[in-house]
């Protein structure tokens, strides 16, 4: 199976659990299991090539200019991790089927689990580091969802937040580090980066890149000082803890360190940072683990400790260290996942994980006890178990490592770590399963369904197999080590075996085990001492930091965003003015190149009218109706100006928009206060006037300078003028630009218009359903209503004029391609014709006669426009290329048929629908208020009175 | 002629800014309408002012004005109607919801932080 499919499989499969869940828990689990198994088989199908020493790669070019390609490659390291992820994934899915209770939504759980699985496989198989980063963040997100799966538990929510905050922050650092790495290597492909060891290590940016990458790895793999999130993540369901927080996700950081080992390791900084952090983590985790009472917390800190062990091994920078790290990853994954699953079984059966309430369970659940004991012995490093073999090798490596001065320090610290590790393992075994049988469990425990203990049993059989016959794992470990080392070093000549003779590591091991037993015996007193000593609590510190950040953010927001919108507007205006003044003072202006055109008397008169209307508007704006009339006058003058300066299309659009805008504002004024009270003092008004005048002078000056100068570079309009008829088939260049040259813009614009109309519709809906509705119904109009609100004369007139207006609309639409007009203007004109009916005959009357919903018309318009554009594909052209032809029908002149007509029809419908939808929304509001609607068009209708009088 | 148009733009802008800085919603809406006129005319004028040469291809025409700004402004006019309608609706909804048509947040009524502090 191709690598892309292997990665995609869990993502595609993530759709299954939700679909299958209604069919039953069994089907759901089986379906999820099938996905993982198929992915695993798909991965295995690549093994023959891998065994031949090939590296399987697959590449899809996506954004080559950005270096962003979907590139996957499979080498032994990737295959090793992918097998761990998918293999343990299968076991976890089987285990989870029996672990989850009937109240848990299994579909949701498995969906998250598969998402996580896909992201993890993506990390280990990605060749492109940018893609790797995306998968990396995806694991943080899916881990967040899984930890918080039981969202009714506050610990779950807090743990999920903390894990996301820590790993997410690390992820950001990692992005920075990886980008630097890619910059140094000149490629974002891992395979290329791995070959540039010298360039990377000698670069000045090596240290920042290293620190950022290690931040990402340490947070993910819970290394000191970022170890604190992992124990809190234990609020997750146990399958999640077993899968994410012991076997796979926390190993992502380790994986990345191993992957980048050939290019990053070997330097002083790497050695100090990685080995140091690892060593501290080993001891810290092991010591805390001994004193935890919660089984899962104990295992969590033990995981922290073991991850530290692996980190330290990678940090030493020797080939032997890398090999031991790989071997221990394998061993840790087997025994720790089994231990977590056993802890989950205990919790599931006894309803408690508190080690103080447990004991003697071996009598009640012998199978679980056996599995857990074997796995824990491996964790303790007892001979004949796999944990022993790799721990021996670790001590061997520690003996050859010198850090912080004295030679004995690292071996001594490592032994202390091993000692505590043995101690907590023994405590896990003896305090849970041995001792006297108790009868005060919250629930009576017994061995669970085989489906629950078989997965850990399988892992424990691996523990024993590798422990008894380590040479079986040797080819695997050496193969993977070869992939880690790359060309940087040779795979060491070392044979994995139980017995290496009486050598120092064995003595250290013996000390550790003996000390572990001693600590267990002394545990009661040690625990008392531990409980008395005050320690910094990571969660408290973390919460404090978060609370501090929130406090600062809140202060800043409070100061910057105090709700005084008017002041924001003033600040914005002044800022724009300041930028303009800066540009004016520092920039250069060329001499005027165009002569001023002499003004005509009419033009001057119009100008005077405009200035007068605007001035009046400012002075009387408190009388809102008067202001509306003045706005109408200004709009009219603007459209006259358009017409005067050779823009007939604009003039027509402006005047029809003016009509609908004024109608709209009138409808709104129906509810708003009719006057604006005087509130701001003289000073405030003077300030605003100064800002306004400065802005006006600036805008005017800019326009004046612009108008007297020629274009800096030749405008592209020549092209439009030349090709309008030849290419677009129309003589109205403006319209051809709209429907053809820049059709895509227009398409976007009608969509925006449609969205605006929908927003208004939705707002109206929301208002009319909420408390506003009651207010509207209880509203008393400010002014007495007209007795005859739908006068006869007006009704008759609007109805007579309607067909005329519609015909004008059709005419404007049809001629639009060649003469001023087109879909926009026609839509507005027809909208005005219909709005007249609403105004004259009343909302109820008009609504009864409305055949199509307006949002439907908007949608149809956008759809028709889009389909017309797509139609161009069938003639082999780009989206929205128009084609046209001329046909002749009998009795008519020859006329043109252009596909642009279809597009213009879409524009027409979208504009019509949007305008009517907005106006209708306002009038719906009016209808809810105080007025009783009559179904008749006219309030006073002589003919109706005659009729009713006749029948009485 | 250029001076007339430029000063017209200036007057519209000044009045627009002044009204936008008022304290109630309705004048602010009027102000944005004025600013819309000013901006549309300015954009249109960037094609320079030409009298009597509409961009309609004709056999006897010798020159045409720049059609591109016209096309851009045409859609801008229609879209600005849509936006005005949305703003009017929001203003109306806010007034009907609280019987108050102030633009500024009155006593931090909308400010989540202050609300929180009052609750504390």
PDB file of C-alpha atoms in Angstrom, chain A residues 624-625 628 631 656-672 753 756-757 760-761 764 828 831-832 835-836 838-839 913-926, chain B residues 26 29-30 32-33 78-92:
ATOM      1  CA  UNK A 624     -33.498  63.009  11.265  1.00  0.00           C
ATOM      2  CA  UNK A 625     -36.180  63.203   8.578  1.00  0.00           C
ATOM      3  CA  UNK A 628     -32.644  62.003   5.177  1.00  0.00           C
ATOM      4  CA  UNK A 631     -28.845  62.855   1.989  1.00  0.00           C
ATOM      5  CA  UNK A 656     -31.514  53.726  -8.047  1.00  0.00           C
ATOM      6  CA  UNK A 657     -29.380  52.820  -5.016  1.00  0.00           C
ATOM      7  CA  UNK A 658     -30.283  56.222  -3.610  1.00  0.00           C
ATOM      8  CA  UNK A 659     -33.969  55.408  -3.789  1.00  0.00           C
ATOM      9  CA  UNK A 660     -33.645  52.084  -1.985  1.00  0.00           C
ATOM     10  CA  UNK A 661     -31.249  53.493   0.625  1.00  0.00           C
ATOM     11  CA  UNK A 662     -33.634  56.290   1.542  1.00  0.00           C
ATOM     12  CA  UNK A 663     -36.556  53.854   1.716  1.00  0.00           C
ATOM     13  CA  UNK A 664     -34.460  51.639   3.963  1.00  0.00           C
ATOM     14  CA  UNK A 665     -33.528  54.443   6.316  1.00  0.00           C
ATOM     15  CA  UNK A 666     -37.148  55.595   6.432  1.00  0.00           C
ATOM     16  CA  UNK A 667     -38.156  52.130   7.527  1.00  0.00           C
ATOM     17  CA  UNK A 668     -35.509  52.205  10.225  1.00  0.00           C
ATOM     18  CA  UNK A 669     -36.558  55.688  11.375  1.00  0.00           C
ATOM     19  CA  UNK A 670     -39.989  54.254  11.951  1.00  0.00           C
ATOM     20  CA  UNK A 671     -38.510  52.777  15.147  1.00  0.00           C
ATOM     21  CA  UNK A 672     -35.569  54.970  15.959  1.00  0.00           C
ATOM     22  CA  UNK A 753     -24.146  41.271  -1.347  1.00  0.00           C
ATOM     23  CA  UNK A 756     -25.106  40.921   3.618  1.00  0.00           C
ATOM     24  CA  UNK A 757     -28.777  40.360   2.841  1.00  0.00           C
ATOM     25  CA  UNK A 760     -29.960  41.191   7.773  1.00  0.00           C
ATOM     26  CA  UNK A 761     -32.487  38.402   7.429  1.00  0.00           C
ATOM     27  CA  UNK A 764     -34.324  40.133  11.942  1.00  0.00           C
ATOM     28  CA  UNK A 828     -32.230  47.850  -8.709  1.00  0.00           C
ATOM     29  CA  UNK A 831     -36.515  46.152  -6.904  1.00  0.00           C
ATOM     30  CA  UNK A 832     -37.812  49.725  -6.773  1.00  0.00           C
ATOM     31  CA  UNK A 835     -40.844  48.048  -3.138  1.00  0.00           C
ATOM     32  CA  UNK A 836     -43.435  50.557  -4.351  1.00  0.00           C
ATOM     33  CA  UNK A 838     -45.031  47.203  -0.446  1.00  0.00           C
ATOM     34  CA  UNK A 839     -45.173  50.885   0.380  1.00  0.00           C
ATOM     35  CA  UNK A 913     -33.097  39.382  -4.167  1.00  0.00           C
ATOM     36  CA  UNK A 914     -30.620  41.078  -1.861  1.00  0.00           C
ATOM     37  CA  UNK A 915     -32.298  44.486  -2.012  1.00  0.00           C
ATOM     38  CA  UNK A 916     -35.757  43.075  -1.496  1.00  0.00           C
ATOM     39  CA  UNK A 917     -34.636  40.738   1.270  1.00  0.00           C
ATOM     40  CA  UNK A 918     -33.149  43.639   3.230  1.00  0.00           C
ATOM     41  CA  UNK A 919     -36.155  45.905   2.787  1.00  0.00           C
ATOM     42  CA  UNK A 920     -38.573  43.085   3.504  1.00  0.00           C
ATOM     43  CA  UNK A 921     -36.725  42.309   6.737  1.00  0.00           C
ATOM     44  CA  UNK A 922     -37.283  45.859   7.950  1.00  0.00           C
ATOM     45  CA  UNK A 923     -40.901  45.811   7.012  1.00  0.00           C
ATOM     46  CA  UNK A 924     -41.412  42.483   8.767  1.00  0.00           C
ATOM     47  CA  UNK A 925     -40.315  44.238  11.862  1.00  0.00           C
ATOM     48  CA  UNK A 926     -42.779  46.992  11.202  1.00  0.00           C
TER      49      UNK A 926
ATOM     50  CA  UNK B  26     -28.267  57.554  13.183  1.00  0.00           C
ATOM     51  CA  UNK B  29     -24.866  56.041   9.651  1.00  0.00           C
ATOM     52  CA  UNK B  30     -25.439  59.316   7.783  1.00  0.00           C
ATOM     53  CA  UNK B  32     -20.710  56.750   6.687  1.00  0.00           C
ATOM     54  CA  UNK B  33     -23.098  57.382   3.810  1.00  0.00           C
ATOM     55  CA  UNK B  78     -24.146  48.402  -4.781  1.00  0.00           C
ATOM     56  CA  UNK B  79     -22.059  46.751  -2.077  1.00  0.00           C
ATOM     57  CA  UNK B  80     -22.125  49.889   0.043  1.00  0.00           C
ATOM     58  CA  UNK B  81     -25.898  49.690  -0.052  1.00  0.00           C
ATOM     59  CA  UNK B  82     -25.654  46.165   1.330  1.00  0.00           C
ATOM     60  CA  UNK B  83     -23.283  47.287   4.067  1.00  0.00           C
ATOM     61  CA  UNK B  84     -25.404  50.320   4.957  1.00  0.00           C
ATOM     62  CA  UNK B  85     -28.398  48.026   5.269  1.00  0.00           C
ATOM     63  CA  UNK B  86     -26.490  45.720   7.632  1.00  0.00           C
ATOM     64  CA  UNK B  87     -25.299  48.608   9.792  1.00  0.00           C
ATOM     65  CA  UNK B  88     -28.783  50.112   9.932  1.00  0.00           C
ATOM     66  CA  UNK B  89     -30.128  46.731  10.985  1.00  0.00           C
ATOM     67  CA  UNK B  90     -27.520  46.361  13.715  1.00  0.00           C
ATOM     68  CA  UNK B  91     -28.247  49.884  14.974  1.00  0.00           C
ATOM     69  CA  UNK B  92     -31.949  49.169  14.945  1.00  0.00           C
TER      70      UNK B  92
END
